[in-house]
Short mmCIF file of C-alpha atoms in Angstrom, two decimals:
data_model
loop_
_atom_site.label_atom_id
_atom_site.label_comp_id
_atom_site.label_asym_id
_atom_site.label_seq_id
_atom_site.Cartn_x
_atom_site.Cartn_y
_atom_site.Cartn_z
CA UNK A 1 0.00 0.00 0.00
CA UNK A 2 2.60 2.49 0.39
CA UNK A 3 4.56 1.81 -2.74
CA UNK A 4 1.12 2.25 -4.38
CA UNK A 5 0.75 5.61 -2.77
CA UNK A 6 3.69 6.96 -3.55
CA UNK A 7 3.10 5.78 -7.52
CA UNK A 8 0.07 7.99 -7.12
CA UNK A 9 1.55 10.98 -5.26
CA UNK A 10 4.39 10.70 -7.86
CA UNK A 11 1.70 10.32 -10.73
CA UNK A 12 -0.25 13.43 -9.44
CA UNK A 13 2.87 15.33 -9.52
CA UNK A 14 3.54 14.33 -12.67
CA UNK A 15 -0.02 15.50 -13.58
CA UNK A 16 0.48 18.90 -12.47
CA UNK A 17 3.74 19.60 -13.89
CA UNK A 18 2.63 18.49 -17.60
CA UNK A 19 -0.57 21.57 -16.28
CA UNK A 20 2.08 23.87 -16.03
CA UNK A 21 3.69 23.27 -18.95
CA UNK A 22 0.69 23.12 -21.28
CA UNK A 23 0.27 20.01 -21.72
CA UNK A 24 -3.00 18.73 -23.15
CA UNK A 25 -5.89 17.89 -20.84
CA UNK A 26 -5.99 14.65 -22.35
CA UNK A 27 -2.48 13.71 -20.96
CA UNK A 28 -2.91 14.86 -17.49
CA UNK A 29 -6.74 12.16 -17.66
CA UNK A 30 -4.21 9.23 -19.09
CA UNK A 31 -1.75 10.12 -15.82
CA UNK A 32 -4.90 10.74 -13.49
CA UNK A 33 -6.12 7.22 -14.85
CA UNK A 34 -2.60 5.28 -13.72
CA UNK A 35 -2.86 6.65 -10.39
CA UNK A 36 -6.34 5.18 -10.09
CA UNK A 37 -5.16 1.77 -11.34
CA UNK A 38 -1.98 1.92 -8.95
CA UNK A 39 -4.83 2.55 -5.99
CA UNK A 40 -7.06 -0.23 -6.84
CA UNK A 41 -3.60 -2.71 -6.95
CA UNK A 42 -3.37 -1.70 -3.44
CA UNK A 43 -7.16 -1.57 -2.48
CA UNK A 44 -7.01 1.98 -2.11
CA UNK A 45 -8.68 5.12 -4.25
CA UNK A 46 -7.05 7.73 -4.55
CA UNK A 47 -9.25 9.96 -2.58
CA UNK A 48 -7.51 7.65 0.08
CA UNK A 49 -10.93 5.11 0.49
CA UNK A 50 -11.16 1.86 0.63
CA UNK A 51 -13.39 0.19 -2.12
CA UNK A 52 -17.28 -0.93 -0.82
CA UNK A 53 -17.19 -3.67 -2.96
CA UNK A 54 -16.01 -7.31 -1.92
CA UNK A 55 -13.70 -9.08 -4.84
CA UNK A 56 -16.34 -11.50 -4.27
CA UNK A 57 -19.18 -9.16 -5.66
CA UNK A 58 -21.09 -9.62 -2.63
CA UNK A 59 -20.67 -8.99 1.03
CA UNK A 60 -19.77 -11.76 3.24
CA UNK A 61 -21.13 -12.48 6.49
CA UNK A 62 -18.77 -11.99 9.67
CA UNK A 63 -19.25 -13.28 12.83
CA UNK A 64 -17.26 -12.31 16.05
CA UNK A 65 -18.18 -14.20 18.98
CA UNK A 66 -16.71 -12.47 22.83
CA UNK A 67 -16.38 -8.99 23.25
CA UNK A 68 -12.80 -9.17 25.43
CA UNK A 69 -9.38 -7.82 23.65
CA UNK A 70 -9.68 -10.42 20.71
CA UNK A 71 -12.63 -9.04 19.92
CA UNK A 72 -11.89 -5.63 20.23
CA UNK A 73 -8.71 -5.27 18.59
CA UNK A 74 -10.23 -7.12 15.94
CA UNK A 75 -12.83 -4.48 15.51
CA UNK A 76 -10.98 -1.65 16.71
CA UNK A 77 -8.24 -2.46 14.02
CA UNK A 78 -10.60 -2.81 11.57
CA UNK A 79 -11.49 0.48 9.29
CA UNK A 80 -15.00 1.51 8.53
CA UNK A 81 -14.05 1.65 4.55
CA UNK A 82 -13.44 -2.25 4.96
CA UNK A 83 -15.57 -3.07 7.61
CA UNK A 84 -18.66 -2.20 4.26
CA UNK A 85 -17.49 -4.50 2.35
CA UNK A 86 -18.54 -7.45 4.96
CA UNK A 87 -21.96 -7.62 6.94
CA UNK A 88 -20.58 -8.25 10.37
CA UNK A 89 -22.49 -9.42 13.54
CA UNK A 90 -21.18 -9.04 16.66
CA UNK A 91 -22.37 -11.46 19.62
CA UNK A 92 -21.89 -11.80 23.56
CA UNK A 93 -23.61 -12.14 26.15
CA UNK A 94 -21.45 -8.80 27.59
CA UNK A 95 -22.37 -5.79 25.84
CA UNK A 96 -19.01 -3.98 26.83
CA UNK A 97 -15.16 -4.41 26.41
CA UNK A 98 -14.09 -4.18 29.90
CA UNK A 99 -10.22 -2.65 30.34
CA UNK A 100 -9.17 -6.03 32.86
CA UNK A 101 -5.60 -3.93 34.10
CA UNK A 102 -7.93 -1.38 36.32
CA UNK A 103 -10.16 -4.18 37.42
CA UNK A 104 -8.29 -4.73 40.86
CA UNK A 105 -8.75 -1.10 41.36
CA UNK A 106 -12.70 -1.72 41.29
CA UNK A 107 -12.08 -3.69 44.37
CA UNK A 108 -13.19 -0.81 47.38
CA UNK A 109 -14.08 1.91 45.22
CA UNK A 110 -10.99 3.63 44.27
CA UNK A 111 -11.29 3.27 40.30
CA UNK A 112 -15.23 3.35 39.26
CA UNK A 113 -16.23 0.51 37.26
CA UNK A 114 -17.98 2.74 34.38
CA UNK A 115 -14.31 4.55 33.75
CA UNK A 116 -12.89 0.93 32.57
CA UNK A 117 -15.53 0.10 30.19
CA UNK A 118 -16.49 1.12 26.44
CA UNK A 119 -20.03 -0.26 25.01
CA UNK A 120 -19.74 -2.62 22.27
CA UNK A 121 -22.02 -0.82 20.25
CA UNK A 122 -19.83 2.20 20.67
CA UNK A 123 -16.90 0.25 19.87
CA UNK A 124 -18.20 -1.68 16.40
CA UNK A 125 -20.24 1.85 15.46
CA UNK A 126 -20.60 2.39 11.77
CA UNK A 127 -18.41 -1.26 11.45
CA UNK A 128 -21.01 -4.04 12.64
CA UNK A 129 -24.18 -4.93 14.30
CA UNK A 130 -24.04 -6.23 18.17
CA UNK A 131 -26.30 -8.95 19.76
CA UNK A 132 -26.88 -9.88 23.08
CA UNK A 133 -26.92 -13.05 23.37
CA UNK A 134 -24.92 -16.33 24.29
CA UNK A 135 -23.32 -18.82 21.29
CA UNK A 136 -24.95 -22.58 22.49
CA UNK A 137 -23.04 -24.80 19.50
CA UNK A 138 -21.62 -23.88 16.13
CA UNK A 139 -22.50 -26.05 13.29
CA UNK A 140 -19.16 -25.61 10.80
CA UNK A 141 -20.68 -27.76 8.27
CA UNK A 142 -23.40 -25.41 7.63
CA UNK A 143 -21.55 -22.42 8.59
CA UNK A 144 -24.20 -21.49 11.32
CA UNK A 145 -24.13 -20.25 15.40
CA UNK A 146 -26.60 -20.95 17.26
CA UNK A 147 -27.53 -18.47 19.99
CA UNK A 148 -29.66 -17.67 23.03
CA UNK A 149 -31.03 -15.83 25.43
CA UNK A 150 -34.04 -15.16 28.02
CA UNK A 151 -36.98 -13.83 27.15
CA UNK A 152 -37.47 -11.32 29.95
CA UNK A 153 -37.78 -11.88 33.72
CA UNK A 154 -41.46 -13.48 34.88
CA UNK A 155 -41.85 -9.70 37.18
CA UNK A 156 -41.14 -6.75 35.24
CA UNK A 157 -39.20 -5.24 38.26
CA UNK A 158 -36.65 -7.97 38.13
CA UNK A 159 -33.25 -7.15 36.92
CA UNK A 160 -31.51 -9.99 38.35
CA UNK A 161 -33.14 -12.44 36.11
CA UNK A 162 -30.48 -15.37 34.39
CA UNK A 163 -29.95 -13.83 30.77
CA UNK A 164 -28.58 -16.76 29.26
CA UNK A 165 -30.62 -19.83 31.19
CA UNK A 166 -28.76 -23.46 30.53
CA UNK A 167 -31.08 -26.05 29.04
CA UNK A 168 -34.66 -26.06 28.08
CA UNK A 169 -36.43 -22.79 29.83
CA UNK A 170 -39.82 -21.57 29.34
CA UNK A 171 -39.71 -18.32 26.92
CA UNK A 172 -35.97 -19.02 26.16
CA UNK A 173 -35.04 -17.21 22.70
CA UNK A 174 -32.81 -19.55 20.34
CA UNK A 175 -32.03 -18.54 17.02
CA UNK A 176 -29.35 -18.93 14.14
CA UNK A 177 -26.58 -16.41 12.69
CA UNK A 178 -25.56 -17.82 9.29
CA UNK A 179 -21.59 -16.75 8.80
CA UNK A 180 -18.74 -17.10 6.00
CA UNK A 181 -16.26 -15.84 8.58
CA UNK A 182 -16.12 -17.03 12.10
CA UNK A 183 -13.49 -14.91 14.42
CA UNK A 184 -13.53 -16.88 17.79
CA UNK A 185 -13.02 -15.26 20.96
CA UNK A 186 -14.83 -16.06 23.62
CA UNK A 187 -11.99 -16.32 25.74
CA UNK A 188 -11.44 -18.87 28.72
CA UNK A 189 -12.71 -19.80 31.99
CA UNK A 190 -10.97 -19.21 35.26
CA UNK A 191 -8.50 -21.82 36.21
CA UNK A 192 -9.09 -23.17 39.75
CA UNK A 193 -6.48 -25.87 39.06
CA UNK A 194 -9.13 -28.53 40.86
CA UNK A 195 -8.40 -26.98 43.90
CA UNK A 196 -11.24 -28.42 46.42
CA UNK A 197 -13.42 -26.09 47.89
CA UNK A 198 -12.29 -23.14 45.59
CA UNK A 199 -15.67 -22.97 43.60
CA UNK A 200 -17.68 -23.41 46.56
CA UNK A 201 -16.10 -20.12 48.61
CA UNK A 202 -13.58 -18.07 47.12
CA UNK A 203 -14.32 -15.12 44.95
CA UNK A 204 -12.71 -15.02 41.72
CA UNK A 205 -11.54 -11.65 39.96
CA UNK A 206 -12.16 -11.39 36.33
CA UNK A 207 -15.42 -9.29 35.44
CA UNK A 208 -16.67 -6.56 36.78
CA UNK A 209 -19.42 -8.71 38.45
CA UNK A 210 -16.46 -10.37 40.96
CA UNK A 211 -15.37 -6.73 41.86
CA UNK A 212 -19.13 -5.69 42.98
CA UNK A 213 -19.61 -9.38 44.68
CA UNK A 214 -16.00 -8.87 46.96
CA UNK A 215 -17.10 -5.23 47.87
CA UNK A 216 -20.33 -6.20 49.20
CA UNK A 217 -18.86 -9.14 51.01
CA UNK A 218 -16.05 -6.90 52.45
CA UNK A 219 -18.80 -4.11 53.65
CA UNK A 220 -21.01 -7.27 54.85
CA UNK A 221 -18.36 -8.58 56.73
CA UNK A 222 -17.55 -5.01 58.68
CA UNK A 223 -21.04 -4.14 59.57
CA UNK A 224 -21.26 -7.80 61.06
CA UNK A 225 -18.13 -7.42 63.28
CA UNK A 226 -19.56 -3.92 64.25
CA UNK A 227 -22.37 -5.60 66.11
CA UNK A 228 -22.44 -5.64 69.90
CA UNK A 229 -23.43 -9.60 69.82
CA UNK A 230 -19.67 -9.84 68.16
CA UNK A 231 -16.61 -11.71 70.26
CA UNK A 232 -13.32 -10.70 69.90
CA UNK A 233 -12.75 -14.02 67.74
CA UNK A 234 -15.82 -13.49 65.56
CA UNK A 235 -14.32 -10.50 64.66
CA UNK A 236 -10.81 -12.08 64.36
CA UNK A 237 -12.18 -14.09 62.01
CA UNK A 238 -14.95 -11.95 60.12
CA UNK A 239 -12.15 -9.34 59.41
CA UNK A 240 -9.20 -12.05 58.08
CA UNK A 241 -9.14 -11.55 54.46
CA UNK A 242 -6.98 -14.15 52.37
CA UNK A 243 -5.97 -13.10 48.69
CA UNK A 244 -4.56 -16.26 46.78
CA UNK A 245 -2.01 -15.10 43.72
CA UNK A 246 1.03 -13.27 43.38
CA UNK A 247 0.81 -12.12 39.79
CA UNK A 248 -0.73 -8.98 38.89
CA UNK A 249 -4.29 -8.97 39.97
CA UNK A 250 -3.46 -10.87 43.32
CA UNK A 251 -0.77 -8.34 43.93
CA UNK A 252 -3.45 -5.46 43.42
CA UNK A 253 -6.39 -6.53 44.78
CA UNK A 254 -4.35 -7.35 48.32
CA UNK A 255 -3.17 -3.54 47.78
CA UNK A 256 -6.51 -1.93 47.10
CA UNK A 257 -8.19 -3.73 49.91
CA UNK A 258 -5.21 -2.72 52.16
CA UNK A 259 -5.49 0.78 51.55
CA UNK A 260 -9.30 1.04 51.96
CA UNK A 261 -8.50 -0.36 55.34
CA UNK A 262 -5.95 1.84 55.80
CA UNK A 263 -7.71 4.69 55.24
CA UNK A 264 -11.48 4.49 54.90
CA UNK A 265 -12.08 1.40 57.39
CA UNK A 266 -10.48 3.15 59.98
CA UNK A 267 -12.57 6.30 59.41
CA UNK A 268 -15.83 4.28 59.30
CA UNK A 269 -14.87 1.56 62.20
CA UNK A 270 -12.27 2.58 64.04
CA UNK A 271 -12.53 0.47 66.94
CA UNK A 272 -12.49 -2.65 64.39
CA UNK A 273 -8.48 -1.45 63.57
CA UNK A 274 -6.83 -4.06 65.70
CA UNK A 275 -8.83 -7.06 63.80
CA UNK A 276 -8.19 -6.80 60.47
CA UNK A 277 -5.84 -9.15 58.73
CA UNK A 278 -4.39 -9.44 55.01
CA UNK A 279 -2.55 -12.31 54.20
CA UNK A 280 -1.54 -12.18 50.56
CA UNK A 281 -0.49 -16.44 49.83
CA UNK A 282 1.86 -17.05 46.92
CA UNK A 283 2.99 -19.91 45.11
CA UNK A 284 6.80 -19.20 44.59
CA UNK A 285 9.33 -17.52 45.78
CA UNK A 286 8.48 -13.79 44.54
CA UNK A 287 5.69 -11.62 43.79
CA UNK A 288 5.27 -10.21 40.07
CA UNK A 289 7.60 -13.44 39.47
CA UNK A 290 7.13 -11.64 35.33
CA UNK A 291 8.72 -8.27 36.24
CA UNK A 292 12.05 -7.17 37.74
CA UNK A 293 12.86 -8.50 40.70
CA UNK A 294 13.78 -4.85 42.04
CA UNK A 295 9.90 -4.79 41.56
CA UNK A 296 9.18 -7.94 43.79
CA UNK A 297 11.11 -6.45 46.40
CA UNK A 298 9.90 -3.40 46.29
CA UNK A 299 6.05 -4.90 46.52
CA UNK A 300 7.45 -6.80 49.50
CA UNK A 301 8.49 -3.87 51.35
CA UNK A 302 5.22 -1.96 50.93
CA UNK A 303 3.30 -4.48 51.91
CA UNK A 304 5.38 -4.60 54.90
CA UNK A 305 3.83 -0.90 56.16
CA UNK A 306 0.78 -1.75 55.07
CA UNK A 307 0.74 -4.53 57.22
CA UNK A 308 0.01 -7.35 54.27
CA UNK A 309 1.53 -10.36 55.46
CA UNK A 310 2.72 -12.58 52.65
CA UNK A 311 3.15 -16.05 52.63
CA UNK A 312 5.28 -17.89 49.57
#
């Protein structure tokens, strides 16, 4: 694409200069002509637009499933000029792109959750059309998804309702997105490594639904130990708080919750200061094991006045 544009700037130039030396109108249509061929080599005009058409004559059908980073740099990358030449559906059952490095920042408050996410339809605008909805089974004989979602909620003030039911639910919506093109990127599931009794009651941090569920729990469990029916041990243990993972989001969320009970806790419940405990449990030897280790000491030592103990 570049060599082609510079054939057409050089073309243009040529253009002009046979203008200013009277040359006929004929000539400068001929050069004019070349630089339009040179664009279309390179799929470009030379009014610098892509062409509408698809080689194929027609426009093919595009589906991206997810609506994480694949997805996004997919469509972000992707310019409106080519983006008409395909008819491109977007579906997931999360109708934003959520920016995962602030997430751990959600944890008490100190980043707001609507600063780290971008709608999907404002991300795919003027490129592709979004549905909500959740891909069940792909059928790549036939080139088709097949997706779902609820209905609606049985009381109209419910807002809880499950969007995307499992199995056979009264009023489920099912229906099929024929495709030519299938980008894949749902993503993948959080790794408990079989771990027994993870599922059943840690938290885990990936969406922006985890962040919301550990701030309510953390809240929860202060307003319990505030109560005058709570022992000195109840409130040991209400107030122990146990973040598993020394890689990035561990290392943050142990951090953020330390420094809302640093600060905010202590304003709220100060005579709950001499209960709270953060242990911060890692697998090897240092934390940020990815970065510098000038960086895993330097974690270590804040953590020290902060009062995070940390256990490899």
């Amino acid at each position: 694409e570049k060599a082609a544009r510079q054939c057409i700037n050089a073309a243009v130039a040529v253009a002009a200069s046979a203008v200013d030396l009277g040359a006929s109108g004929k000539s400068v249509e001929v050069l004019v002509l070349g630089a339009n061929v040179a664009g279309s080599l390179a799929g470009i005009n030379v009014d610098g637009r892509s062409p509408k058409m698809h080689k194929s004559g027609r426009r093919p059908k595009v589906v991206v499933l997810g609506s994480g980073w694949g997805a996004a740099t997919f469509m972000k990358g992707l310019s409106k000029e080519d983006a008409e030449m395909y008819d491109i559906k977007v579906i997931s059952p999360r109708n934003f792109f959520l920016y995962t490095p602030l997430l751990p920042a959600c944890t008490m408050g100190s980043v707001e959750e609507r600063s780290i996410v971008t709608p999907v339809r404002r991300l795919i605008e003027g490129k592709a059309e979004y549905l909500e909805a959740k891909c069940e089974s792909i059928d790549t004989v036939n080139k088709v998804v097949r997706c779902c979602r609820a209905g609606g909620p049985a009381r109209s003030n419910d807002v809880n309702y499950e969007r995307f039911p499992e199995g056979d639910v009264e009023g489920k919506l099912i229906f099929d997105v024929e495709y030519d093109i299938l980008i894949y990127a749902v993503g993948a599931q959080t790794n408990d490594f079989n771990t027994p009794g993870v599922k059943e009651n840690a938290f885990f941090f990936k969406e922006v639904q985890d962040a919301h569920k550990v701030r309510e729990k953390v809240t929860d469990l202060f307003e319990m130990a505030s109560l005058p029916t709570a022992t000195k041990e109840e409130r040991d243990r209400l107030l122990s708080f146990v973040v598993v993972g020394g890689g990035p989001t561990g290392v943050e969320v142990a951090a953020d919750l330390a420094d809302f009970c640093e600060r905010d806790a202590i304003d709220l419940y100060p005579k709950l200061r001499e209960h709270i405990k953060i242990t911060l449990i890692n697998t090897g030897d240092n934390l940020l094991s990815t970065y510098d280790q000038s960086i895993s000491k330097t974690c270590m030592e804040v953590f020290k006045q902060k009062g995070v103990d940390v256990m490899a």
